[in-house]
Short mmCIF file of C-alpha atoms in Angstrom, two decimals:
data_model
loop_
_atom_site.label_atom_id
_atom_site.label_comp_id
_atom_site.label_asym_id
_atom_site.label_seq_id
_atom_site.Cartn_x
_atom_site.Cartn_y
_atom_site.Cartn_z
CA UNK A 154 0.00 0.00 0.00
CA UNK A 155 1.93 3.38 -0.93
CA UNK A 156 -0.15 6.37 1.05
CA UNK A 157 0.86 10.03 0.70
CA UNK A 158 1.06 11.08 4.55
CA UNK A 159 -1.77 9.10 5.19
CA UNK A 160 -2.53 10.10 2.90
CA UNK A 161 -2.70 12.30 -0.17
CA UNK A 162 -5.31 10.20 -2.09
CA UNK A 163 -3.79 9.91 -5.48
CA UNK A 164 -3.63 6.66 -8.35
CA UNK A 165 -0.92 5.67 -6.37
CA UNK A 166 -2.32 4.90 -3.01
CA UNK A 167 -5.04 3.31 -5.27
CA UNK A 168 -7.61 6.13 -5.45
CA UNK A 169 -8.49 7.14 -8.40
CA UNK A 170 -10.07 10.72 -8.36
CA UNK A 171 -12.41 11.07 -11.47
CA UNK A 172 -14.20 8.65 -13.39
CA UNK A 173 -13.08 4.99 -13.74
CA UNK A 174 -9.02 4.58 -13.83
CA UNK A 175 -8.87 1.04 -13.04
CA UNK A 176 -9.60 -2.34 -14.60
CA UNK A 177 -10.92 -4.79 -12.17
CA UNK A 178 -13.00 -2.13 -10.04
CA UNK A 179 -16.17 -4.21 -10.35
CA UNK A 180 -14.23 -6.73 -7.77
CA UNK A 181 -14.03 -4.36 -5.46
CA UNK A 182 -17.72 -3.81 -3.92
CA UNK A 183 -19.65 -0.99 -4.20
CA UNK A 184 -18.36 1.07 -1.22
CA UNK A 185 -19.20 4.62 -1.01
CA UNK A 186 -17.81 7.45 0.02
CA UNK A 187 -19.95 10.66 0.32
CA UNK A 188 -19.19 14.28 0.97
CA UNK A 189 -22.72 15.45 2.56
CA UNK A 190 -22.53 19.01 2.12
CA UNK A 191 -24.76 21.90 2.32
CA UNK A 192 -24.41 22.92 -0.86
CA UNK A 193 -22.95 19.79 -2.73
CA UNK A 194 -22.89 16.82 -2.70
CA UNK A 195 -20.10 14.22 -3.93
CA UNK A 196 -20.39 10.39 -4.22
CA UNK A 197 -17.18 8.45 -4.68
CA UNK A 198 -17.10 4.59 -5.41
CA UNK A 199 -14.54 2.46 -4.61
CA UNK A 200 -12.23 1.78 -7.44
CA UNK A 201 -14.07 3.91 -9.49
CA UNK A 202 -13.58 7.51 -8.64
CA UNK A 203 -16.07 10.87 -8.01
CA UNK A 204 -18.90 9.88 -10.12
CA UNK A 205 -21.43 12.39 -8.91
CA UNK A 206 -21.16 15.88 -7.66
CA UNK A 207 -23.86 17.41 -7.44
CA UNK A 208 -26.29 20.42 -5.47
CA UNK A 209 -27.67 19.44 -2.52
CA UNK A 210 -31.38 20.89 -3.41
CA UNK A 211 -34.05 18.47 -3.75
CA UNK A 212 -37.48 20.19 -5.69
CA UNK A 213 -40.54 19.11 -3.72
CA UNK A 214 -44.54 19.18 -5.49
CA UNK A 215 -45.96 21.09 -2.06
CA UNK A 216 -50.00 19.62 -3.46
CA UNK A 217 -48.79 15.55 -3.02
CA UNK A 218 -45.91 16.10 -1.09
CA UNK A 219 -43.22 14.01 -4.20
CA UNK A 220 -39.92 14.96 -5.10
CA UNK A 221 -39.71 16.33 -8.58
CA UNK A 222 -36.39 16.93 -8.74
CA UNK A 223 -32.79 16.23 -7.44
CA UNK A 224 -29.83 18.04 -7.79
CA UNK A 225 -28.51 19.94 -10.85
CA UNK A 226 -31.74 19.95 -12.11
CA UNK A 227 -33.53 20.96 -8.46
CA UNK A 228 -31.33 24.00 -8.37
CA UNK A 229 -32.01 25.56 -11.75
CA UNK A 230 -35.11 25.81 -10.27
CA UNK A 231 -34.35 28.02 -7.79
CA UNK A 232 -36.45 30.98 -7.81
CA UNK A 233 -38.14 29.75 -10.68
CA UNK A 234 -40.83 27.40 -9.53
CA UNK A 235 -44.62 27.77 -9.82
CA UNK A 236 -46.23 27.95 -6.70
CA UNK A 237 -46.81 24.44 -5.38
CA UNK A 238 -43.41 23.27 -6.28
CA UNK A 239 -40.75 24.42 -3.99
CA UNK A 240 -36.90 23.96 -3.93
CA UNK A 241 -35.26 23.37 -1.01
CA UNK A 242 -32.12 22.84 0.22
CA UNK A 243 -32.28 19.80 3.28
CA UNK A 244 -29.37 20.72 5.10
CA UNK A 245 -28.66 23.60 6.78
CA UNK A 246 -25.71 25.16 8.46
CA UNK A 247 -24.46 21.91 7.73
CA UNK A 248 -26.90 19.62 9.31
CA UNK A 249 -29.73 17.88 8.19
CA UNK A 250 -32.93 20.34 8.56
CA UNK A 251 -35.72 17.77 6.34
CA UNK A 252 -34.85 14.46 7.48
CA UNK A 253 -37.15 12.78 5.03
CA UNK A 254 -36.01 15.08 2.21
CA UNK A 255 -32.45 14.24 3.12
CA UNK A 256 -33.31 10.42 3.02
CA UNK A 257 -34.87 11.22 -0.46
CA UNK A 258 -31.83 13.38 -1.98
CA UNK A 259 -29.71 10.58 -0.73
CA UNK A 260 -31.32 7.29 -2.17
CA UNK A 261 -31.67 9.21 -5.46
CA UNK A 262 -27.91 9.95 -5.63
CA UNK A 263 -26.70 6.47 -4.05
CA UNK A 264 -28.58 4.69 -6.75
CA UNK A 265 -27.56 7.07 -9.67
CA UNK A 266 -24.08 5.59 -9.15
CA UNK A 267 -25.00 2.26 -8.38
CA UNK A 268 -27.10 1.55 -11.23
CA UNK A 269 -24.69 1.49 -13.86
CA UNK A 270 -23.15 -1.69 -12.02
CA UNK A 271 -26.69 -3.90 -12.89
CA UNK A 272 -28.31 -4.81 -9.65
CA UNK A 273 -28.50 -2.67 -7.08
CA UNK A 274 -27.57 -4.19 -3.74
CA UNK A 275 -26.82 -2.19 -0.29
CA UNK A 276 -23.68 -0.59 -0.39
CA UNK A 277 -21.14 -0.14 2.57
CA UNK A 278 -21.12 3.57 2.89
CA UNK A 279 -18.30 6.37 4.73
CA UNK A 280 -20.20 9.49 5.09
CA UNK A 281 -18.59 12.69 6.72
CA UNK A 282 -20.07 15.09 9.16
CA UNK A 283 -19.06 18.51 10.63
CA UNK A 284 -16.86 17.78 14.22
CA UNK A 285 -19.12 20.02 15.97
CA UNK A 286 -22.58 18.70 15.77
CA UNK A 287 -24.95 16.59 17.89
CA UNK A 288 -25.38 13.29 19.04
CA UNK A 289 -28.62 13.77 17.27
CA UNK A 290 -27.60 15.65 14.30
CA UNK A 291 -25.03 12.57 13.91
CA UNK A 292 -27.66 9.84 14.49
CA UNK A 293 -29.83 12.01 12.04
CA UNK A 294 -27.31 12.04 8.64
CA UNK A 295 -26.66 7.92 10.03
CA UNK A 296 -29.94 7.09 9.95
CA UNK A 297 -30.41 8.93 6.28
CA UNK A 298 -27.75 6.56 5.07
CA UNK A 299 -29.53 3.59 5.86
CA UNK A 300 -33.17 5.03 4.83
CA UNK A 301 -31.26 5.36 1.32
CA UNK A 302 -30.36 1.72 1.14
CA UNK A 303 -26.73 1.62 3.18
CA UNK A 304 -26.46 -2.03 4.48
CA UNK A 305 -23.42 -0.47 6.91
CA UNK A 306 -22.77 3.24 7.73
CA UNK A 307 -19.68 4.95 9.28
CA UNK A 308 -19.15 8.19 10.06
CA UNK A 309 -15.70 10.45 9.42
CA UNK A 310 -15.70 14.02 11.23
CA UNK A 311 -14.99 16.75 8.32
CA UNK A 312 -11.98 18.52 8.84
CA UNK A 313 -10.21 14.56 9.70
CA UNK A 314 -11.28 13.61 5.78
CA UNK A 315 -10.46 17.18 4.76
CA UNK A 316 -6.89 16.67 6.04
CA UNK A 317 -6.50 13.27 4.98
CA UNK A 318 -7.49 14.30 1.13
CA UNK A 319 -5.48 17.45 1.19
CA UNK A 320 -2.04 15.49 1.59
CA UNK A 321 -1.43 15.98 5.74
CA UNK A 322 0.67 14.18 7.86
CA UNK A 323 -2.21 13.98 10.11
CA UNK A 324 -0.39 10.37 11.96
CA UNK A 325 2.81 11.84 12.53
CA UNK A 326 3.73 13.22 16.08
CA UNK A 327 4.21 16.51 14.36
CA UNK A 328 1.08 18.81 14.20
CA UNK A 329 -1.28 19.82 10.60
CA UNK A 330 -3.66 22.31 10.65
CA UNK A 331 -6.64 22.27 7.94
CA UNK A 332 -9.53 24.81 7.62
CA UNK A 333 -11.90 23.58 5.52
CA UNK A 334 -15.13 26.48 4.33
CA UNK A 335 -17.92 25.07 2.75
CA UNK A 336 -21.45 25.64 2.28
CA UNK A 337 -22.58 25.95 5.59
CA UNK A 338 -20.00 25.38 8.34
CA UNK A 339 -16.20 26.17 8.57
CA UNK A 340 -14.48 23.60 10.04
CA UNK A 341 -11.08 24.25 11.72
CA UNK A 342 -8.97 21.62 13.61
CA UNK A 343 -5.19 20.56 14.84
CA UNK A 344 -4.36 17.21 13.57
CA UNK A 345 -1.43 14.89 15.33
CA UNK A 346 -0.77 11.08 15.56
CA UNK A 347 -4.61 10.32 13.56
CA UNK A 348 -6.57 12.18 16.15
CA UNK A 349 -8.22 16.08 16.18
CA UNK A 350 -6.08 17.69 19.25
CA UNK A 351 -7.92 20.88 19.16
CA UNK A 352 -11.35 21.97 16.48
CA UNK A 353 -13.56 24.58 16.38
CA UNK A 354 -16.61 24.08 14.12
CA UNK A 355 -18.56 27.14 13.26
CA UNK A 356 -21.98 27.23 11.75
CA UNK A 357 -20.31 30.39 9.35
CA UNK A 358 -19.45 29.53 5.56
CA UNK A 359 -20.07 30.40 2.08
CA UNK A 360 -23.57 30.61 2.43
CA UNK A 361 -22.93 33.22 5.17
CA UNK A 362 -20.50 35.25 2.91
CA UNK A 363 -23.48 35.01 -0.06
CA UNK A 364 -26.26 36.45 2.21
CA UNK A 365 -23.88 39.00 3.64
CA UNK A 366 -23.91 40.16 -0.06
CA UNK A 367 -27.47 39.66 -0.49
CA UNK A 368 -27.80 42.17 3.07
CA UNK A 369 -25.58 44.69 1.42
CA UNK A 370 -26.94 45.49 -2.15
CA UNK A 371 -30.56 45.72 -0.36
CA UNK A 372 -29.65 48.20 2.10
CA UNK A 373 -26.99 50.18 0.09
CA UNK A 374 -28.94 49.89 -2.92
CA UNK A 375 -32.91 49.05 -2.25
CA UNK A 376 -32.69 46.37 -4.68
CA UNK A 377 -33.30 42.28 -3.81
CA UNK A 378 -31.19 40.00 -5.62
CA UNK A 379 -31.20 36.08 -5.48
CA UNK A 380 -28.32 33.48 -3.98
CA UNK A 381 -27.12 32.54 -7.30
CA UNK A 382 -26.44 36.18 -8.13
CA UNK A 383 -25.22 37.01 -4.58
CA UNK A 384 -22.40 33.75 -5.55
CA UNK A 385 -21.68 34.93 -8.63
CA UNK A 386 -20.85 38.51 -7.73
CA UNK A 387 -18.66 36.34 -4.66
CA UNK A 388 -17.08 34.89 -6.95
CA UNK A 389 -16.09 37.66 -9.79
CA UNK A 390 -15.39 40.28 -7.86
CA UNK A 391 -15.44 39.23 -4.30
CA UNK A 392 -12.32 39.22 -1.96
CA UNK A 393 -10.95 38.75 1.45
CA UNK A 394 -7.42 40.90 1.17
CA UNK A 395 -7.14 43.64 -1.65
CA UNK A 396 -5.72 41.38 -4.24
CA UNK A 397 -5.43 41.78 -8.26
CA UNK A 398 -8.42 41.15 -10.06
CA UNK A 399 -12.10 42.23 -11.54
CA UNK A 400 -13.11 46.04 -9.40
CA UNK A 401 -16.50 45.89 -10.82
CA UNK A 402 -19.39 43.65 -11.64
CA UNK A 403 -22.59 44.77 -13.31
CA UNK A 404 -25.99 42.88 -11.83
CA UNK A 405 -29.44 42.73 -12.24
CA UNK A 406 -32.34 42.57 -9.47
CA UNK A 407 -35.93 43.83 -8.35
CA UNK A 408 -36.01 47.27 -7.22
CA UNK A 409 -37.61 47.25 -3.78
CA UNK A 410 -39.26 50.64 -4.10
CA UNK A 411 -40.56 50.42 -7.40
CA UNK A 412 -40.57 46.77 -7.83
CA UNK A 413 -39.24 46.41 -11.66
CA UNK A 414 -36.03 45.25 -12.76
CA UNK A 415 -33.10 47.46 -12.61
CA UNK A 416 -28.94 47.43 -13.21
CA UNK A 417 -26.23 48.54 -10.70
CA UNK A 418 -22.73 48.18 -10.47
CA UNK A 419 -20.79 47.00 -7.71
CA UNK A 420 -17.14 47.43 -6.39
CA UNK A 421 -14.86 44.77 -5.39
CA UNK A 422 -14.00 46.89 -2.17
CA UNK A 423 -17.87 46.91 -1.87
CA UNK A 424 -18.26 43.78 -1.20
CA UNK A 425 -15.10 42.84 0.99
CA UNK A 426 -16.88 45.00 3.06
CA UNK A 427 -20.09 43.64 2.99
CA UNK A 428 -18.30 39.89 3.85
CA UNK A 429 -16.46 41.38 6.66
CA UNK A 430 -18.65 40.32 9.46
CA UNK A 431 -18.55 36.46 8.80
CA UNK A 432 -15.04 36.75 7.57
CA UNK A 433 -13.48 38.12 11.02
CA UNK A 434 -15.76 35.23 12.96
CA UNK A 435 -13.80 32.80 10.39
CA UNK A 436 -10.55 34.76 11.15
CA UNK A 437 -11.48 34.45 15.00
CA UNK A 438 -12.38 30.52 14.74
CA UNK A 439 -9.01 30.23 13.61
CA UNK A 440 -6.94 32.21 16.34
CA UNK A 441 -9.54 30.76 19.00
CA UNK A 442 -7.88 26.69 17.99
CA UNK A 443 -4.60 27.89 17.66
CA UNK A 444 -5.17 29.76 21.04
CA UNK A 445 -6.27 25.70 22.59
CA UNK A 446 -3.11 23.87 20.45
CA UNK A 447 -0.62 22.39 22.78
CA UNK A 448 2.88 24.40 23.06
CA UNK A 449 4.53 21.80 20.96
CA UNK A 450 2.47 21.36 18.25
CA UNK A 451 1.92 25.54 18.01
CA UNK A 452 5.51 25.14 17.21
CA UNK A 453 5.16 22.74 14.35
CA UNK A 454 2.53 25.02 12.55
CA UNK A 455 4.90 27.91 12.42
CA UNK A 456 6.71 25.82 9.46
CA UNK A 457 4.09 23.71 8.07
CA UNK A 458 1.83 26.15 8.03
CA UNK A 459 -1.97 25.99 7.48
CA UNK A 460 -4.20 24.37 4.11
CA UNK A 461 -7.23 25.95 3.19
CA UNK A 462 -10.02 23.52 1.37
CA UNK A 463 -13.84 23.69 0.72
CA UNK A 464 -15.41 25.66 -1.62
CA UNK A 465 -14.94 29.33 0.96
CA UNK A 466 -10.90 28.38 0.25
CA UNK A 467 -11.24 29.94 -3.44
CA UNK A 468 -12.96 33.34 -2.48
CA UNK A 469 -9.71 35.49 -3.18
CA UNK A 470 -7.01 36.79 -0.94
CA UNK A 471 -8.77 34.52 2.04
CA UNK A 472 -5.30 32.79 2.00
CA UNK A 473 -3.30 36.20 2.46
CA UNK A 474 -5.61 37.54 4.95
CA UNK A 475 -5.38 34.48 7.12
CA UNK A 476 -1.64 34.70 6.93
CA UNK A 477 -1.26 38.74 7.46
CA UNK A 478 -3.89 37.82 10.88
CA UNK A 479 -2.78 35.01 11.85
CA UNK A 480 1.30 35.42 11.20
CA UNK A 481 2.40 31.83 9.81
CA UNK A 482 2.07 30.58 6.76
CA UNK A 483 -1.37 29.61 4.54
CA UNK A 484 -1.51 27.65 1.62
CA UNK A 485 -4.41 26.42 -0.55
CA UNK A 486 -5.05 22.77 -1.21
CA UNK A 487 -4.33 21.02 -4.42
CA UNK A 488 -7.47 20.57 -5.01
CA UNK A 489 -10.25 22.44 -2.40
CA UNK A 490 -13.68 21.02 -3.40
CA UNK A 491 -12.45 17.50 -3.48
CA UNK A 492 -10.34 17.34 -0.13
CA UNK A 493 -13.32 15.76 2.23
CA UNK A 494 -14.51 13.28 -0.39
CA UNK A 495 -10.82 12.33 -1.60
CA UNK A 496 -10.16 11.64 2.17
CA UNK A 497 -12.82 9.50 2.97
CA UNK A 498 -12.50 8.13 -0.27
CA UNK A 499 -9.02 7.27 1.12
CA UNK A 500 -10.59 5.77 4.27
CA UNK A 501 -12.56 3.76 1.84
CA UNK A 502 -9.77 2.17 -0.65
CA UNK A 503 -7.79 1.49 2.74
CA UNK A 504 -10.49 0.55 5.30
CA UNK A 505 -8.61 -1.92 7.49
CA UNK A 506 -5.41 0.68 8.51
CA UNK A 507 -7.80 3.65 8.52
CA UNK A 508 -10.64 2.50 10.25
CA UNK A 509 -9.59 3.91 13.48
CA UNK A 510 -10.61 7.38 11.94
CA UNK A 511 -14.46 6.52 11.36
CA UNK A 512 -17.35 5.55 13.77
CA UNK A 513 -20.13 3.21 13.29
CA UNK A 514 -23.25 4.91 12.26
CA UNK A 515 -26.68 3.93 14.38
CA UNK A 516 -29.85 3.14 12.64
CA UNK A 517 -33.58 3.29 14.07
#
């Protein structure tokens, strides 16, 4: 078995990372790794690679209470929906909010990738869940595995499989640091000898930074404008540091006052204002772990630094502005959006020397 510091999942630890890379997979089961996330999901199968990544938003008929749609398809729907039919996104803040929505989403995604194997039989299934939620919460997303058709579920805290899929030494003596920003909760935690020594998980993430926007243009402005535009203008023009880049984006929304569509442009600088609330609690998450680290380990970090993944770790400068903060070094994963599903995907190709890192799920 050849594993990256336990380990960067790559084809030569035996994890393929897109689409199938190796002959004989259909040998290997039909294990599952899933990234549950607020606003995506990602299904990896053993052997196979990331065959599905998709929005977590599930489109519900309101009149006989049916899904309609799943997905990629659910999300175009956004904002566009007749009256009866609603889309809605399950989890929230990174927990499940519609359990029986959640169960839904799930079994349609599980048996997407399953089905192109023939018969569909219950697969063995590594799902990963913030650090900081409930007994509850973690019973909840469990017991959604198994209403989807999981004949076994374990569960990997997020910022462990984030680590593990962004390359980190996280079973050496020495210490690793990952903050991983997604959807709907930042999760930030000191890794040593395969164990969390000190995490903070805050219920603060992209989402946050998109309605922060959304706040902003309607005061400053009196105009309402959706969460896909709010993301879009994140993503153009938005910033955490004053970096190189787009100043200005154009957009479109309702006026509030007169209620027709009108055009306004907004500033880069704009908008690193209008994230600044959620950004310093990020910031502050960040200080507050380093603040519980142990002595030693505090040391370690000064050299190795910390990795940035989720989706938040591409909103520009965040890297810089963590570093100028925080004073030692920040670097952005390989590969952000795929970290947590890489590293339970890891867990997955290598369950027997891993399994020390996942818990047994409980079912009803």
């Amino acid at each position: 078995m050849t594993l990256t510091a336990f380990g960067r999942p790559n084809k030569a630890a035996g994890v393929p990372t897109r689409g199938v890379t190796q002959r004989g997979a259909d040998f290997l089961g039909n294990d599952l790794a899933i990234d549950l996330g607020t606003a995506n999901t990602l299904v990896y199968a053993r052997g196979r690679g990331i065959l599905l990544d998709e929005p977590s938003v599930v489109a519900v008929d309101m009149n006989t209470n049916s899904v309609v749609a799943v997905g990629a398809e659910a999300k175009r729907m956004i904002g566009r929906t007749p009256g009866h039919i609603k889309a809605v996104r399950p989890l929230r803040d990174g927990v499940i909010a519609d359990y029986e929505v959640t169960a839904e989403m799930l079994r349609y995604f599980v048996r997407k990738v399953l089905r192109r194997r023939g018969a569909f039989t219950g697969p063995r299934i590594i799902i990963c869940v913030p650090s900081g939620i409930t007994s509850v919460e973690r019973r909840a997303v469990s017991e959604s595995a198994y209403a989807a058709g999981a004949r076994k579920v374990h569960i990997i805290d997020e910022p462990m499989a984030a680590a593990i899929g962004a390359g980190l030494p996280v079973n050496q003596p020495s210490g690793s640091m990952v903050v991983d920003i997604g959807g709907g909760t930042t999760e930030v935690a000191v890794l040593a000898l395969g164990g969390i020594v000190a995490s903070a998980s805050l219920r603060v993430a992209g989402n946050a930074l998109d309605q922060a926007i959304i706040d902003h243009v309607r005061d400053e402005f009196s105009l309402l404008i959706g969460e896909r535009t709010a993301e879009e203008l994140k993503i153009s023009v938005g910033s955490a540091f004053p970096v190189s880049g787009p100043k200005n984006a154009e957009i479109r929304g309702r006026d509030l006052g007169t209620g027709l569509p009108r055009n306004i442009t907004v500033s880069g600088d704009e908008l690193r204002h209008a994230m600044e609330a959620p950004l310093a609690r990020i910031v502050a998450a960040v200080r507050s772990t380093l603040d519980r680290c142990p002595p030693e380990l505090s040391g370690d970090l000064v050299s190795s630094g910390i990795v940035l993944t989720g989706g938040g770790a591409l909103l520009r400068g965040l890297d810089a502005r963590l570093q100028h903060e925080i004073g030692i070094p920040v670097a952005v994963a390989d590969r952000p959006l795929d970290s947590v599903v890489l590293g339970t995907a890891t867990v997955i190709e290598h369950f027997e020397q891993l399994q020390k890192v996942v818990v047994d799920g409980h079912r009803r």
